[in-house]
Amino acid sequence: MSRFLKLALLASAMASPLAAEPLGLGRAATPEEIALWDIDVRPDGLGLPAGSGDVMTGDKIYTEKCSACHGVFGEGTGRWPVLAGGQGSLSDARPVKTIGSYWPYLSTVYDYVNRAMPFGNAQSLTHDEVYAITAYLLYLNDEVDEDFVLSSDNFAEARLPNEEAFKPDDRAEVELVAFKEEPCMTECKPSVEITMRAAVLDVTPEETAAKVAAKAEETKASAAKPAPETPPAEAPVVEVAEAPAVDPALIKAGEKVFRKCKSCHQIGAKAKNRVGPVLNGIVDGPAGAVEDFRYSKPMAAAAEAGLVWTESELSAFLGNPKGYMKGTKMSFPGVRKEEDIAALIAYLRDASE
Amino acid sequence: MTEENQTGPSRRAFLTGVGAAAAGTLAGGASAQTDPAIAIHPWMQELGDGVDAAPYGMPSPHEADVKRRTVEWLTADPVSSINFTPLHDLDGTITPNGLCFERHHSGVARVDPAQHRLMIHGLVDKPLVLTMEDLKRFPRQNHVYFLECAANSGMEWRGSQLNGCQFTHGMIHNVMYTGVPLRLVLEEAGIKPEGKWLLAEGADAAAMTRSIPMEKALDDCLVAFKMNGEALRPEQGYPVRLVVPGWEGNMWVKWLRRLEVGDQPWHHREETSKYTDLMADGVARRFTWEMDAKSVITSPSPQAPITHGPGPTVLTGLAWSGRGTIPRVDVTIDGGITWHEARMDGPSTPKALHRFYYDFEWDGKPLLLQSRAHDSTGYVQPTKDALREIRGENSIYHNNGIQTWAVDADGKAENVEIS
């Protein structure tokens, strides 16, 4: 401590005007600790790990781990990001910003895939897998041929086409000067008219749009129109449960566990296929049976073979999806605790009804 | 007025009263009826909850409608999405913690503070690891700052789209932070002279990173662990986040776990693919960190119509600038033919929200409402068209143009653009 203090004081006397009196708080980070967390990569290659990957390998990994959201050819599904194409569209009315059309540096692709992808299973890829995926993304953007191999050795040579189309923030010169005039306060224009209305588009979330309308109705409401005492309630649907009654606390616990699943799966009356299929009726239901969902080959094969998601089969799958079914699209590491799996299954059963 | 409203008769009376007032039948000579609200209500007779019925207090059930809302079609998935602060329901300048808009890239990280570490390394004399306990032993400060997402109002670049200032301007909040000046944490590690940039990284599954110039890092940034006096909410980065006053919200890294000092920026995804401003000619501005001066009328607005009919009316709104304070806001109710200086009210501190009021007598005719902020640098908030003139319509980010609400004779308001 005191030796560090002396050193720091010496340093402050010598170099940086920033150095203040250190407080001696915290502890030294070890090189091993830094290596574990220091994953960032810069355009000059700083931080890039040794390794390599080819387009064909990237294609396999991408199809398995990325295509569910980003599309087989990087075209994007739903609102998920488009990864390829769009070259030459940046000055169009609807520019398409992709790795090929917009991103300035390839290092950003490597860094981002390595740090945050696959979505929901971040930092699970090996260095070589990230190289391979990056190579494949270059291929999808017509930047390289199918026999291309990307490695730590040739990374620096790779250039993305849009690198030069970025400029520093020039608001100080272009805008701040222009927007400093004393504005007009009286008789600023002869007349005014409405040129555009949001109501024409009508994309405001329903709940609120409806509320606005309701509020306006209330405003207009004549004194003669009493508000109903209570809203007419819909007759509650009573279902006779054939299964033994399930502990509501278990279902509630299962709902919590299901949070992990929500980024890919929906369940309930309004459920839609997302990254993963709708889960209504999954417990004791046939595998691979949701319409309009593209299952992985192994899942489709299991469905063909008549797999049924009994509680025991489902427990085995949820505990270790990849171990249970090699090649499943479900890029989820699994639910570790048995009681959580039991709760999750209880919730899946309940939420399906 | 919520669904939970249990008091049927008084609710009806209220509506009747409103209707009658709007119809102008309460003028002198109207039959003197007793207001059913002037009555002995249950709460005047029954005992209420004792202390500790709610050890952490919550708003009245009548306020259940005051909440964050999302726009589902904006993003692919709620885990990587945004919701909006209900500005139309709030007053003053401080945003309650539970109403601060959320933006996550991989959901809310549920961090155990005992297992959380902040690592400082790179071009430093002594790479450090700090625990939360260590962090709380540095000298700390309190500051109120707004945090605005650079994409706030981004859906309005091509024209009026969303009906409500919650949706057009709700990617903003304003709270008091308690935190350690970032400068002190960096100086504890000792910045080498060539250390000109800082990479901040979050502990969530997105491992959010942004490059920050050292000059800003040493100026007014905070490593904050409290908001409005209590621990950061999980969705705001519990246990610790970066505060980058006046600059776009994406840089305010949540769940802050790592600070790396370097000699160049990193050009990571959030400062290349995202948070760069594409101009009409296909060239993009990068590192557009500062938030320009901006204002919005929060009431009347599409979600907050005028319900009381003609007469005394309170118009109110918020104004802010990433470059200083807001000494003046102009308001027009006739679509910009005539402007009036609004009344500024409440504290005025740099890079924080300011509240303004314009109290006027509504004649019951349609209105076109706008507000125009002036910041302490002399910058005047531009019209949307003036911005489009320079930037085109593909920027997505940094839309600080003047907002217009059209109010009809019924008091209903709509998001419009005008000549």
JSON list of N, CA and C in Angstrom, two decimals, chain A residues 254-302:
[
{"chain": "A", "resi": 254, "resn": "GLY", "atom": "N", "xyz": [-43.46, -21.40, -11.70]},
{"chain": "A", "resi": 254, "resn": "GLY", "atom": "CA", "xyz": [-43.17, -21.76, -13.09]},
{"chain": "A", "resi": 254, "resn": "GLY", "atom": "C", "xyz": [-43.22, -20.56, -14.01]},
{"chain": "A", "resi": 255, "resn": "GLU", "atom": "N", "xyz": [-44.15, -19.64, -13.72]},
{"chain": "A", "resi": 255, "resn": "GLU", "atom": "CA", "xyz": [-44.25, -18.42, -14.52]},
{"chain": "A", "resi": 255, "resn": "GLU", "atom": "C", "xyz": [-42.95, -17.63, -14.44]},
{"chain": "A", "resi": 256, "resn": "LYS", "atom": "N", "xyz": [-42.36, -17.62, -13.25]},
{"chain": "A", "resi": 256, "resn": "LYS", "atom": "CA", "xyz": [-41.07, -16.93, -13.07]},
{"chain": "A", "resi": 256, "resn": "LYS", "atom": "C", "xyz": [-39.98, -17.61, -13.89]},
{"chain": "A", "resi": 257, "resn": "VAL", "atom": "N", "xyz": [-39.94, -18.94, -13.84]},
{"chain": "A", "resi": 257, "resn": "VAL", "atom": "CA", "xyz": [-38.92, -19.67, -14.60]},
{"chain": "A", "resi": 257, "resn": "VAL", "atom": "C", "xyz": [-39.11, -19.40, -16.10]},
{"chain": "A", "resi": 258, "resn": "PHE", "atom": "N", "xyz": [-40.37, -19.27, -16.51]},
{"chain": "A", "resi": 258, "resn": "PHE", "atom": "CA", "xyz": [-40.69, -19.08, -17.94]},
{"chain": "A", "resi": 258, "resn": "PHE", "atom": "C", "xyz": [-40.13, -17.77, -18.50]},
{"chain": "A", "resi": 259, "resn": "ARG", "atom": "N", "xyz": [-39.80, -16.82, -17.60]},
{"chain": "A", "resi": 259, "resn": "ARG", "atom": "CA", "xyz": [-39.17, -15.57, -18.06]},
{"chain": "A", "resi": 259, "resn": "ARG", "atom": "C", "xyz": [-37.98, -15.85, -18.98]},
{"chain": "A", "resi": 260, "resn": "LYS", "atom": "N", "xyz": [-37.22, -16.88, -18.60]},
{"chain": "A", "resi": 260, "resn": "LYS", "atom": "CA", "xyz": [-36.04, -17.25, -19.39]},
{"chain": "A", "resi": 260, "resn": "LYS", "atom": "C", "xyz": [-36.44, -17.65, -20.80]},
{"chain": "A", "resi": 261, "resn": "CYS", "atom": "N", "xyz": [-37.64, -18.23, -20.93]},
{"chain": "A", "resi": 261, "resn": "CYS", "atom": "CA", "xyz": [-38.07, -18.79, -22.21]},
{"chain": "A", "resi": 261, "resn": "CYS", "atom": "C", "xyz": [-38.70, -17.74, -23.11]},
{"chain": "A", "resi": 262, "resn": "LYS", "atom": "N", "xyz": [-39.17, -16.62, -22.44]},
{"chain": "A", "resi": 262, "resn": "LYS", "atom": "CA", "xyz": [-39.99, -15.64, -23.13]},
{"chain": "A", "resi": 262, "resn": "LYS", "atom": "C", "xyz": [-39.31, -14.94, -24.30]},
{"chain": "A", "resi": 263, "resn": "SER", "atom": "N", "xyz": [-37.98, -14.90, -24.29]},
{"chain": "A", "resi": 263, "resn": "SER", "atom": "CA", "xyz": [-37.34, -14.19, -25.41]},
{"chain": "A", "resi": 263, "resn": "SER", "atom": "C", "xyz": [-37.54, -14.95, -26.72]},
{"chain": "A", "resi": 264, "resn": "CYS", "atom": "N", "xyz": [-37.88, -16.26, -26.65]},
{"chain": "A", "resi": 264, "resn": "CYS", "atom": "CA", "xyz": [-38.09, -17.01, -27.88]},
{"chain": "A", "resi": 264, "resn": "CYS", "atom": "C", "xyz": [-39.48, -17.61, -28.01]},
{"chain": "A", "resi": 265, "resn": "HIS", "atom": "N", "xyz": [-40.18, -17.84, -26.88]},
{"chain": "A", "resi": 265, "resn": "HIS", "atom": "CA", "xyz": [-41.45, -18.57, -26.94]},
{"chain": "A", "resi": 265, "resn": "HIS", "atom": "C", "xyz": [-42.61, -17.76, -26.38]},
{"chain": "A", "resi": 266, "resn": "GLN", "atom": "N", "xyz": [-43.79, -17.97, -26.97]},
{"chain": "A", "resi": 266, "resn": "GLN", "atom": "CA", "xyz": [-45.01, -17.40, -26.41]},
{"chain": "A", "resi": 266, "resn": "GLN", "atom": "C", "xyz": [-45.98, -18.52, -26.09]},
{"chain": "A", "resi": 267, "resn": "ILE", "atom": "N", "xyz": [-46.87, -18.24, -25.13]},
{"chain": "A", "resi": 267, "resn": "ILE", "atom": "CA", "xyz": [-47.88, -19.21, -24.75]},
{"chain": "A", "resi": 267, "resn": "ILE", "atom": "C", "xyz": [-49.15, -18.44, -24.39]},
{"chain": "A", "resi": 268, "resn": "GLY", "atom": "N", "xyz": [-50.32, -19.07, -24.61]},
{"chain": "A", "resi": 268, "resn": "GLY", "atom": "CA", "xyz": [-51.57, -18.41, -24.27]},
{"chain": "A", "resi": 268, "resn": "GLY", "atom": "C", "xyz": [-52.40, -18.15, -25.52]},
{"chain": "A", "resi": 269, "resn": "ALA", "atom": "N", "xyz": [-53.54, -17.50, -25.32]},
{"chain": "A", "resi": 269, "resn": "ALA", "atom": "CA", "xyz": [-54.52, -17.33, -26.40]},
{"chain": "A", "resi": 269, "resn": "ALA", "atom": "C", "xyz": [-53.95, -16.56, -27.59]},
{"chain": "A", "resi": 270, "resn": "LYS", "atom": "N", "xyz": [-53.14, -15.52, -27.30]},
{"chain": "A", "resi": 270, "resn": "LYS", "atom": "CA", "xyz": [-52.66, -14.66, -28.40]},
{"chain": "A", "resi": 270, "resn": "LYS", "atom": "C", "xyz": [-51.26, -15.05, -28.88]},
{"chain": "A", "resi": 271, "resn": "ALA", "atom": "N", "xyz": [-50.77, -16.22, -28.45]},
{"chain": "A", "resi": 271, "resn": "ALA", "atom": "CA", "xyz": [-49.38, -16.57, -28.73]},
{"chain": "A", "resi": 271, "resn": "ALA", "atom": "C", "xyz": [-49.12, -16.71, -30.23]},
{"chain": "A", "resi": 272, "resn": "LYS", "atom": "N", "xyz": [-47.94, -16.27, -30.63]},
{"chain": "A", "resi": 272, "resn": "LYS", "atom": "CA", "xyz": [-47.49, -16.40, -32.02]},
{"chain": "A", "resi": 272, "resn": "LYS", "atom": "C", "xyz": [-46.13, -17.08, -32.02]},
{"chain": "A", "resi": 273, "resn": "ASN", "atom": "N", "xyz": [-45.79, -17.70, -33.13]},
{"chain": "A", "resi": 273, "resn": "ASN", "atom": "CA", "xyz": [-44.43, -18.24, -33.27]},
{"chain": "A", "resi": 273, "resn": "ASN", "atom": "C", "xyz": [-43.43, -17.11, -33.27]},
{"chain": "A", "resi": 274, "resn": "ARG", "atom": "N", "xyz": [-42.39, -17.22, -32.49]},
{"chain": "A", "resi": 274, "resn": "ARG", "atom": "CA", "xyz": [-41.31, -16.24, -32.52]},
{"chain": "A", "resi": 274, "resn": "ARG", "atom": "C", "xyz": [-40.07, -16.97, -32.98]},
{"chain": "A", "resi": 275, "resn": "VAL", "atom": "N", "xyz": [-38.97, -16.79, -32.25]},
{"chain": "A", "resi": 275, "resn": "VAL", "atom": "CA", "xyz": [-37.76, -17.55, -32.57]},
{"chain": "A", "resi": 275, "resn": "VAL", "atom": "C", "xyz": [-38.07, -19.04, -32.37]},
{"chain": "A", "resi": 276, "resn": "GLY", "atom": "N", "xyz": [-38.85, -19.34, -31.33]},
{"chain": "A", "resi": 276, "resn": "GLY", "atom": "CA", "xyz": [-39.28, -20.70, -31.07]},
{"chain": "A", "resi": 276, "resn": "GLY", "atom": "C", "xyz": [-40.78, -20.82, -31.28]},
{"chain": "A", "resi": 277, "resn": "PRO", "atom": "N", "xyz": [-41.29, -22.05, -31.36]},
{"chain": "A", "resi": 277, "resn": "PRO", "atom": "CA", "xyz": [-42.72, -22.24, -31.62]},
{"chain": "A", "resi": 277, "resn": "PRO", "atom": "C", "xyz": [-43.60, -21.90, -30.42]},
{"chain": "A", "resi": 278, "resn": "VAL", "atom": "N", "xyz": [-44.89, -21.66, -30.69]},
{"chain": "A", "resi": 278, "resn": "VAL", "atom": "CA", "xyz": [-45.91, -21.48, -29.66]},
{"chain": "A", "resi": 278, "resn": "VAL", "atom": "C", "xyz": [-45.94, -22.74, -28.79]},
{"chain": "A", "resi": 279, "resn": "LEU", "atom": "N", "xyz": [-46.16, -22.57, -27.49]},
{"chain": "A", "resi": 279, "resn": "LEU", "atom": "CA", "xyz": [-46.05, -23.71, -26.58]},
{"chain": "A", "resi": 279, "resn": "LEU", "atom": "C", "xyz": [-47.39, -24.20, -26.04]},
{"chain": "A", "resi": 280, "resn": "ASN", "atom": "N", "xyz": [-48.50, -23.70, -26.60]},
{"chain": "A", "resi": 280, "resn": "ASN", "atom": "CA", "xyz": [-49.81, -24.18, -26.12]},
{"chain": "A", "resi": 280, "resn": "ASN", "atom": "C", "xyz": [-49.92, -25.68, -26.33]},
{"chain": "A", "resi": 281, "resn": "GLY", "atom": "N", "xyz": [-50.33, -26.39, -25.28]},
{"chain": "A", "resi": 281, "resn": "GLY", "atom": "CA", "xyz": [-50.56, -27.82, -25.37]},
{"chain": "A", "resi": 281, "resn": "GLY", "atom": "C", "xyz": [-49.30, -28.65, -25.52]},
{"chain": "A", "resi": 282, "resn": "ILE", "atom": "N", "xyz": [-48.17, -28.08, -25.14]},
{"chain": "A", "resi": 282, "resn": "ILE", "atom": "CA", "xyz": [-46.90, -28.79, -25.34]},
{"chain": "A", "resi": 282, "resn": "ILE", "atom": "C", "xyz": [-46.78, -29.99, -24.40]},
{"chain": "A", "resi": 283, "resn": "VAL", "atom": "N", "xyz": [-47.30, -29.83, -23.15]},
{"chain": "A", "resi": 283, "resn": "VAL", "atom": "CA", "xyz": [-47.17, -30.94, -22.19]},
{"chain": "A", "resi": 283, "resn": "VAL", "atom": "C", "xyz": [-48.12, -32.06, -22.62]},
{"chain": "A", "resi": 284, "resn": "ASP", "atom": "N", "xyz": [-47.59, -33.26, -22.78]},
{"chain": "A", "resi": 284, "resn": "ASP", "atom": "CA", "xyz": [-48.30, -34.45, -23.26]},
{"chain": "A", "resi": 284, "resn": "ASP", "atom": "C", "xyz": [-48.74, -34.31, -24.72]},
{"chain": "A", "resi": 285, "resn": "GLY", "atom": "N", "xyz": [-48.24, -33.32, -25.41]},
{"chain": "A", "resi": 285, "resn": "GLY", "atom": "CA", "xyz": [-48.56, -33.14, -26.83]},
{"chain": "A", "resi": 285, "resn": "GLY", "atom": "C", "xyz": [-47.45, -33.70, -27.70]},
{"chain": "A", "resi": 286, "resn": "PRO", "atom": "N", "xyz": [-47.74, -33.86, -29.01]},
{"chain": "A", "resi": 286, "resn": "PRO", "atom": "CA", "xyz": [-46.72, -34.40, -29.92]},
{"chain": "A", "resi": 286, "resn": "PRO", "atom": "C", "xyz": [-45.61, -33.37, -30.18]},
{"chain": "A", "resi": 287, "resn": "ALA", "atom": "N", "xyz": [-44.40, -33.85, -30.36]},
{"chain": "A", "resi": 287, "resn": "ALA", "atom": "CA", "xyz": [-43.27, -32.97, -30.66]},
{"chain": "A", "resi": 287, "resn": "ALA", "atom": "C", "xyz": [-43.37, -32.48, -32.11]},
{"chain": "A", "resi": 288, "resn": "GLY", "atom": "N", "xyz": [-42.82, -31.30, -32.35]},
{"chain": "A", "resi": 288, "resn": "GLY", "atom": "CA", "xyz": [-42.69, -30.79, -33.72]},
{"chain": "A", "resi": 288, "resn": "GLY", "atom": "C", "xyz": [-44.01, -30.63, -34.45]},
{"chain": "A", "resi": 289, "resn": "ALA", "atom": "N", "xyz": [-45.07, -30.23, -33.73]},
{"chain": "A", "resi": 289, "resn": "ALA", "atom": "CA", "xyz": [-46.40, -30.23, -34.34]},
{"chain": "A", "resi": 289, "resn": "ALA", "atom": "C", "xyz": [-46.99, -28.84, -34.57]},
{"chain": "A", "resi": 290, "resn": "VAL", "atom": "N", "xyz": [-46.25, -27.79, -34.26]},
{"chain": "A", "resi": 290, "resn": "VAL", "atom": "CA", "xyz": [-46.81, -26.44, -34.43]},
{"chain": "A", "resi": 290, "resn": "VAL", "atom": "C", "xyz": [-46.74, -26.04, -35.90]},
{"chain": "A", "resi": 291, "resn": "GLU", "atom": "N", "xyz": [-47.90, -25.60, -36.42]},
{"chain": "A", "resi": 291, "resn": "GLU", "atom": "CA", "xyz": [-47.96, -25.21, -37.83]},
{"chain": "A", "resi": 291, "resn": "GLU", "atom": "C", "xyz": [-47.09, -23.99, -38.12]},
{"chain": "A", "resi": 292, "resn": "ASP", "atom": "N", "xyz": [-46.60, -23.92, -39.32]},
{"chain": "A", "resi": 292, "resn": "ASP", "atom": "CA", "xyz": [-45.83, -22.76, -39.80]},
{"chain": "A", "resi": 292, "resn": "ASP", "atom": "C", "xyz": [-44.56, -22.52, -39.01]},
{"chain": "A", "resi": 293, "resn": "PHE", "atom": "N", "xyz": [-44.06, -23.53, -38.33]},
{"chain": "A", "resi": 293, "resn": "PHE", "atom": "CA", "xyz": [-42.76, -23.35, -37.67]},
{"chain": "A", "resi": 293, "resn": "PHE", "atom": "C", "xyz": [-41.75, -24.30, -38.29]},
{"chain": "A", "resi": 294, "resn": "ARG", "atom": "N", "xyz": [-40.59, -23.73, -38.64]},
{"chain": "A", "resi": 294, "resn": "ARG", "atom": "CA", "xyz": [-39.54, -24.56, -39.26]},
{"chain": "A", "resi": 294, "resn": "ARG", "atom": "C", "xyz": [-38.68, -25.19, -38.18]},
{"chain": "A", "resi": 295, "resn": "TYR", "atom": "N", "xyz": [-38.90, -26.46, -37.92]},
{"chain": "A", "resi": 295, "resn": "TYR", "atom": "CA", "xyz": [-38.13, -27.15, -36.89]},
{"chain": "A", "resi": 295, "resn": "TYR", "atom": "C", "xyz": [-36.75, -27.54, -37.43]},
{"chain": "A", "resi": 296, "resn": "SER", "atom": "N", "xyz": [-35.84, -27.79, -36.49]},
{"chain": "A", "resi": 296, "resn": "SER", "atom": "CA", "xyz": [-34.53, -28.32, -36.88]},
{"chain": "A", "resi": 296, "resn": "SER", "atom": "C", "xyz": [-34.73, -29.74, -37.42]},
{"chain": "A", "resi": 297, "resn": "LYS", "atom": "N", "xyz": [-33.74, -30.21, -38.16]},
{"chain": "A", "resi": 297, "resn": "LYS", "atom": "CA", "xyz": [-33.85, -31.57, -38.72]},
{"chain": "A", "resi": 297, "resn": "LYS", "atom": "C", "xyz": [-34.06, -32.61, -37.61]},
{"chain": "A", "resi": 298, "resn": "PRO", "atom": "N", "xyz": [-33.25, -32.59, -36.55]},
{"chain": "A", "resi": 298, "resn": "PRO", "atom": "CA", "xyz": [-33.45, -33.62, -35.52]},
{"chain": "A", "resi": 298, "resn": "PRO", "atom": "C", "xyz": [-34.84, -33.56, -34.88]},
{"chain": "A", "resi": 299, "resn": "MET", "atom": "N", "xyz": [-35.37, -32.34, -34.70]},
{"chain": "A", "resi": 299, "resn": "MET", "atom": "CA", "xyz": [-36.70, -32.23, -34.08]},
{"chain": "A", "resi": 299, "resn": "MET", "atom": "C", "xyz": [-37.77, -32.77, -35.03]},
{"chain": "A", "resi": 300, "resn": "ALA", "atom": "N", "xyz": [-37.61, -32.44, -36.31]},
{"chain": "A", "resi": 300, "resn": "ALA", "atom": "CA", "xyz": [-38.56, -32.95, -37.31]},
{"chain": "A", "resi": 300, "resn": "ALA", "atom": "C", "xyz": [-38.51, -34.48, -37.35]},
{"chain": "A", "resi": 301, "resn": "ALA", "atom": "N", "xyz": [-37.31, -35.03, -37.25]},
{"chain": "A", "resi": 301, "resn": "ALA", "atom": "CA", "xyz": [-37.14, -36.49, -37.26]},
{"chain": "A", "resi": 301, "resn": "ALA", "atom": "C", "xyz": [-37.79, -37.11, -36.03]},
{"chain": "A", "resi": 302, "resn": "ALA", "atom": "N", "xyz": [-37.61, -36.46, -34.87]},
{"chain": "A", "resi": 302, "resn": "ALA", "atom": "CA", "xyz": [-38.19, -36.98, -33.64]},
{"chain": "A", "resi": 302, "resn": "ALA", "atom": "C", "xyz": [-39.72, -36.95, -33.73]}
]
